[in-house]
Amino acid sequence: MKKLKSIALVALFMSTSLFVSCSSDTDNPTNEETPEVSTGDYWPTAISNQWVLNQGGSETTMKIISSEKINGETYFKFDKFFSANTDVTASATASLKKVQGDYFIKLDDIVSNANGISSKISGYEFVFFKDYLEVNKTWTGTYTQTTTIDYPGIPVIKMNVKYTGTILEKGITASIKNVTYKDVIKFKLKLETSLEGQSAGSTEAEYLIAKGVGVIKFSFNDSSSELVSYKLN
């Protein structure tokens, strides 16, 4: 159970590269906001846009390689998503969709390996960020993940997830790797999981996202990833 939870948390919070078929997903804003006119583009989307991030001396590049229409809405697909710690390696494909001031992340099925045991976690879509909310405003959503583990005697496991996003600061200035970014929003995402009706714990991640740039810093547990460079088209 602990290993399964670790895989799931790595998948949601993208601990190395930041980002990364959907299961059912319901977005329920706690303050009843509907998508509004964006206060600015906080995650520029164009094919060949790329961001290089550093975590613990290791650099990871994330690049937008294509776009596609799904149900009339445009998703921008990244070339890869991978994350790893001492126990878990995982891979998935991630896409970004923007609807006015709402930013959605869609992840395909997540294939992972822990101690030689392979598993597959069903993909999902969630609201990553709302750029028009004021400080202390929140948004919530739920989704269900189904995990299949390639090991005799382990049944298919269904995990219910509730996430809550909160705007912590707006319009701030942040210095990352000796570069100063203006018009930055700081927000957090809290993940609460349950298995078979029982709580499986919760955790949080914090993000700094700069207008016209994208995410410049991501913190989870005792580690963080920081933007080294980026290229926009």
mmCIF file of C-alpha atoms in Angstrom, residues 4-195:
data_model
loop_
_atom_site.group_PDB
_atom_site.id
_atom_site.type_symbol
_atom_site.label_atom_id
_atom_site.label_comp_id
_atom_site.label_asym_id
_atom_site.label_seq_id
_atom_site.Cartn_x
_atom_site.Cartn_y
_atom_site.Cartn_z
ATOM 1 C CA LEU A 4 1.312 2.172 -4.426
ATOM 2 C CA LYS A 5 0.664 5.499 -2.734
ATOM 3 C CA SER A 6 4.217 6.607 -3.509
ATOM 4 C CA ILE A 7 3.747 5.840 -7.204
ATOM 5 C CA ALA A 8 0.461 7.741 -7.300
ATOM 6 C CA LEU A 9 1.872 10.826 -5.584
ATOM 7 C CA VAL A 10 4.872 10.898 -7.900
ATOM 8 C CA ALA A 11 2.503 10.756 -10.859
ATOM 9 C CA LEU A 12 0.335 13.667 -9.714
ATOM 10 C CA PHE A 13 2.996 16.074 -8.503
ATOM 11 C CA MET A 14 5.602 15.319 -11.210
ATOM 12 C CA SER A 15 8.522 15.541 -8.847
ATOM 13 C CA THR A 16 11.314 15.727 -11.408
ATOM 14 C CA SER A 17 10.134 17.379 -14.593
ATOM 15 C CA LEU A 18 7.205 19.312 -13.124
ATOM 16 C CA PHE A 19 4.523 18.245 -15.466
ATOM 17 C CA VAL A 20 3.964 15.293 -16.999
ATOM 18 C CA SER A 21 -8.357 7.474 -21.615
ATOM 19 C CA CYS A 22 -8.946 9.967 -18.648
ATOM 20 C CA SER A 23 -10.887 8.547 -15.764
ATOM 21 C CA SER A 24 -14.013 10.375 -14.663
ATOM 22 C CA ASP A 25 -13.198 13.885 -13.484
ATOM 23 C CA THR A 26 -15.438 16.466 -11.881
ATOM 24 C CA ASP A 27 -14.295 19.997 -11.151
ATOM 25 C CA ASN A 28 -16.215 21.645 -8.345
ATOM 26 C CA PRO A 29 -14.965 25.192 -7.619
ATOM 27 C CA THR A 30 -15.627 25.919 -3.968
ATOM 28 C CA ASN A 31 -16.230 29.586 -4.671
ATOM 29 C CA GLU A 32 -18.537 28.951 -7.627
ATOM 30 C CA GLU A 33 -16.273 30.764 -10.105
ATOM 31 C CA THR A 34 -16.783 29.938 -13.755
ATOM 32 C CA PRO A 35 -13.936 30.376 -16.262
ATOM 33 C CA GLU A 36 -13.311 34.089 -16.724
ATOM 34 C CA VAL A 37 -11.199 36.239 -18.999
ATOM 35 C CA SER A 38 -7.623 35.323 -18.145
ATOM 36 C CA THR A 39 -5.531 37.856 -16.248
ATOM 37 C CA GLY A 40 -2.631 36.947 -18.551
ATOM 38 C CA ASP A 41 -0.978 33.894 -20.068
ATOM 39 C CA TYR A 42 0.905 32.184 -17.256
ATOM 40 C CA TRP A 43 1.858 29.121 -19.316
ATOM 41 C CA PRO A 44 2.559 30.003 -22.968
ATOM 42 C CA THR A 45 1.589 27.209 -25.352
ATOM 43 C CA ALA A 46 3.102 26.859 -28.811
ATOM 44 C CA ILE A 47 4.800 23.958 -30.535
ATOM 45 C CA SER A 48 8.554 23.890 -29.725
ATOM 46 C CA ASN A 49 8.196 25.913 -26.513
ATOM 47 C CA GLN A 50 10.531 24.353 -23.961
ATOM 48 C CA TRP A 51 11.585 24.691 -20.336
ATOM 49 C CA VAL A 52 14.723 23.366 -18.642
ATOM 50 C CA LEU A 53 14.464 22.675 -14.915
ATOM 51 C CA ASN A 54 17.055 21.651 -12.350
ATOM 52 C CA GLN A 55 16.526 19.370 -9.373
ATOM 53 C CA GLY A 56 19.477 18.491 -7.199
ATOM 54 C CA GLY A 57 21.967 19.189 -9.975
ATOM 55 C CA SER A 58 20.112 17.177 -12.610
ATOM 56 C CA GLU A 59 18.489 19.019 -15.520
ATOM 57 C CA THR A 60 15.293 17.986 -17.289
ATOM 58 C CA THR A 61 13.908 19.477 -20.501
ATOM 59 C CA MET A 62 10.195 19.617 -21.210
ATOM 60 C CA LYS A 63 9.126 20.544 -24.757
ATOM 61 C CA ILE A 64 5.761 20.979 -26.476
ATOM 62 C CA ILE A 65 5.877 18.783 -29.567
ATOM 63 C CA SER A 66 2.322 18.799 -30.922
ATOM 64 C CA SER A 67 -1.268 19.861 -30.445
ATOM 65 C CA GLU A 68 -4.562 18.051 -30.990
ATOM 66 C CA LYS A 69 -8.261 18.722 -30.827
ATOM 67 C CA ILE A 70 -10.299 16.642 -28.382
ATOM 68 C CA ASN A 71 -14.022 17.364 -28.242
ATOM 69 C CA GLY A 72 -13.387 20.716 -29.869
ATOM 70 C CA GLU A 73 -10.727 21.820 -27.369
ATOM 71 C CA THR A 74 -6.994 22.156 -28.024
ATOM 72 C CA TYR A 75 -4.474 20.169 -25.990
ATOM 73 C CA PHE A 76 -0.726 20.828 -26.260
ATOM 74 C CA LYS A 77 1.327 17.669 -25.780
ATOM 75 C CA PHE A 78 4.751 17.540 -24.129
ATOM 76 C CA ASP A 79 7.491 15.274 -25.474
ATOM 77 C CA LYS A 80 7.929 13.342 -22.252
ATOM 78 C CA PHE A 81 7.182 13.162 -18.600
ATOM 79 C CA PHE A 82 9.273 11.130 -16.214
ATOM 80 C CA SER A 83 10.005 11.200 -12.518
ATOM 81 C CA ALA A 84 12.026 9.052 -10.219
ATOM 82 C CA ASN A 85 13.185 8.509 -6.673
ATOM 83 C CA THR A 86 15.101 5.657 -5.072
ATOM 84 C CA ASP A 87 12.112 3.310 -5.226
ATOM 85 C CA VAL A 88 9.959 4.384 -8.135
ATOM 86 C CA THR A 89 10.371 5.158 -11.815
ATOM 87 C CA ALA A 90 7.389 6.261 -13.863
ATOM 88 C CA SER A 91 6.610 7.508 -17.335
ATOM 89 C CA ALA A 92 3.566 9.148 -18.865
ATOM 90 C CA THR A 93 2.494 11.574 -21.549
ATOM 91 C CA ALA A 94 1.113 14.915 -20.423
ATOM 92 C CA SER A 95 -0.898 17.576 -22.238
ATOM 93 C CA LEU A 96 -2.017 21.091 -21.327
ATOM 94 C CA LYS A 97 -5.344 22.749 -22.135
ATOM 95 C CA LYS A 98 -6.308 26.343 -21.349
ATOM 96 C CA VAL A 99 -9.905 27.567 -21.167
ATOM 97 C CA GLN A 100 -9.852 31.302 -20.542
ATOM 98 C CA GLY A 101 -8.238 31.495 -17.081
ATOM 99 C CA ASP A 102 -8.382 27.774 -16.287
ATOM 100 C CA TYR A 103 -5.370 25.507 -16.926
ATOM 101 C CA PHE A 104 -5.952 21.752 -17.222
ATOM 102 C CA ILE A 105 -3.378 18.953 -17.137
ATOM 103 C CA LYS A 106 -4.265 15.676 -18.864
ATOM 104 C CA LEU A 107 -2.098 12.641 -18.202
ATOM 105 C CA ASP A 108 -2.327 9.399 -20.125
ATOM 106 C CA ASP A 109 -1.905 6.037 -18.447
ATOM 107 C CA ILE A 110 1.145 5.994 -16.158
ATOM 108 C CA VAL A 111 3.430 3.007 -16.510
ATOM 109 C CA SER A 112 5.871 2.512 -13.640
ATOM 110 C CA ASN A 113 8.306 0.083 -12.068
ATOM 111 C CA ALA A 114 9.111 -0.317 -8.378
ATOM 112 C CA ASN A 115 11.627 -2.906 -7.229
ATOM 113 C CA GLY A 116 11.135 -4.843 -10.450
ATOM 114 C CA ILE A 117 7.334 -4.906 -10.203
ATOM 115 C CA SER A 118 5.560 -3.150 -13.059
ATOM 116 C CA SER A 119 2.207 -1.398 -12.750
ATOM 117 C CA LYS A 120 -0.185 0.773 -14.752
ATOM 118 C CA ILE A 121 -2.250 3.643 -13.354
ATOM 119 C CA SER A 122 -5.126 4.937 -15.450
ATOM 120 C CA GLY A 123 -4.826 8.458 -16.818
ATOM 121 C CA TYR A 124 -6.760 11.457 -15.579
ATOM 122 C CA GLU A 125 -7.368 15.172 -16.116
ATOM 123 C CA PHE A 126 -7.467 17.860 -13.458
ATOM 124 C CA VAL A 127 -7.551 21.646 -13.039
ATOM 125 C CA PHE A 128 -3.966 22.614 -12.311
ATOM 126 C CA PHE A 129 -4.365 26.373 -11.916
ATOM 127 C CA LYS A 130 -6.827 29.281 -12.154
ATOM 128 C CA ASP A 131 -5.094 32.563 -12.916
ATOM 129 C CA TYR A 132 -8.032 34.880 -12.145
ATOM 130 C CA LEU A 133 -8.649 33.834 -8.539
ATOM 131 C CA GLU A 134 -7.705 36.181 -5.722
ATOM 132 C CA VAL A 135 -5.472 35.271 -2.779
ATOM 133 C CA ASN A 136 -6.944 32.557 -0.514
ATOM 134 C CA LYS A 137 -9.519 31.518 -3.135
ATOM 135 C CA THR A 138 -9.638 27.789 -3.913
ATOM 136 C CA TRP A 139 -10.768 25.232 -6.454
ATOM 137 C CA THR A 140 -11.453 21.522 -5.961
ATOM 138 C CA GLY A 141 -11.964 18.441 -8.058
ATOM 139 C CA THR A 142 -12.105 14.657 -7.864
ATOM 140 C CA TYR A 143 -11.074 11.750 -10.031
ATOM 141 C CA THR A 144 -10.628 7.988 -9.775
ATOM 142 C CA GLN A 145 -7.497 6.054 -10.687
ATOM 143 C CA THR A 146 -7.420 2.346 -11.391
ATOM 144 C CA THR A 147 -4.101 0.607 -10.731
ATOM 145 C CA THR A 148 -3.111 -2.761 -12.151
ATOM 146 C CA ILE A 149 0.012 -4.368 -10.670
ATOM 147 C CA ASP A 150 1.760 -7.204 -12.464
ATOM 148 C CA TYR A 151 2.153 -9.467 -9.451
ATOM 149 C CA PRO A 152 0.292 -12.689 -8.598
ATOM 150 C CA GLY A 153 -2.551 -12.310 -6.111
ATOM 151 C CA ILE A 154 -2.836 -8.503 -6.244
ATOM 152 C CA PRO A 155 -6.258 -7.387 -7.497
ATOM 153 C CA VAL A 156 -7.028 -4.262 -9.489
ATOM 154 C CA ILE A 157 -7.076 -1.320 -7.068
ATOM 155 C CA LYS A 158 -9.314 1.731 -7.380
ATOM 156 C CA MET A 159 -8.136 4.912 -5.693
ATOM 157 C CA ASN A 160 -10.328 7.988 -5.211
ATOM 158 C CA VAL A 161 -8.546 11.332 -5.247
ATOM 159 C CA LYS A 162 -9.666 14.788 -4.153
ATOM 160 C CA TYR A 163 -7.460 17.754 -4.964
ATOM 161 C CA THR A 164 -7.669 21.319 -3.678
ATOM 162 C CA GLY A 165 -5.802 24.269 -5.158
ATOM 163 C CA THR A 166 -5.268 27.505 -3.223
ATOM 164 C CA ILE A 167 -3.868 30.842 -4.389
ATOM 165 C CA LEU A 168 -1.249 31.896 -1.818
ATOM 166 C CA GLU A 169 0.198 35.107 -3.309
ATOM 167 C CA LYS A 170 -0.308 37.195 -6.457
ATOM 168 C CA GLY A 171 1.703 39.854 -8.256
ATOM 169 C CA ILE A 172 4.926 39.024 -6.452
ATOM 170 C CA THR A 173 8.537 39.114 -7.668
ATOM 171 C CA ALA A 174 10.686 35.989 -7.418
ATOM 172 C CA SER A 175 14.391 35.368 -8.045
ATOM 173 C CA ILE A 176 15.199 31.908 -9.424
ATOM 174 C CA LYS A 177 18.740 30.934 -10.463
ATOM 175 C CA ASN A 178 19.755 34.617 -10.425
ATOM 176 C CA VAL A 179 16.910 35.581 -12.760
ATOM 177 C CA THR A 180 14.175 37.907 -11.501
ATOM 178 C CA TYR A 181 10.608 37.197 -12.573
ATOM 179 C CA LYS A 182 7.770 39.654 -12.133
ATOM 180 C CA ASP A 183 4.022 39.119 -11.919
ATOM 181 C CA VAL A 184 4.377 35.731 -10.230
ATOM 182 C CA ILE A 185 1.556 33.755 -8.626
ATOM 183 C CA LYS A 186 2.262 31.295 -5.816
ATOM 184 C CA PHE A 187 -0.229 28.500 -5.278
ATOM 185 C CA LYS A 188 -0.461 25.048 -3.741
ATOM 186 C CA LEU A 189 -2.161 21.781 -4.593
ATOM 187 C CA LYS A 190 -3.291 19.419 -1.862
ATOM 188 C CA LEU A 191 -3.953 15.778 -2.674
ATOM 189 C CA GLU A 192 -6.174 13.582 -0.501
ATOM 190 C CA THR A 193 -6.486 9.910 -1.386
ATOM 191 C CA SER A 194 -8.743 7.093 -0.251
ATOM 192 C CA LEU A 195 -8.765 3.370 -0.974
#
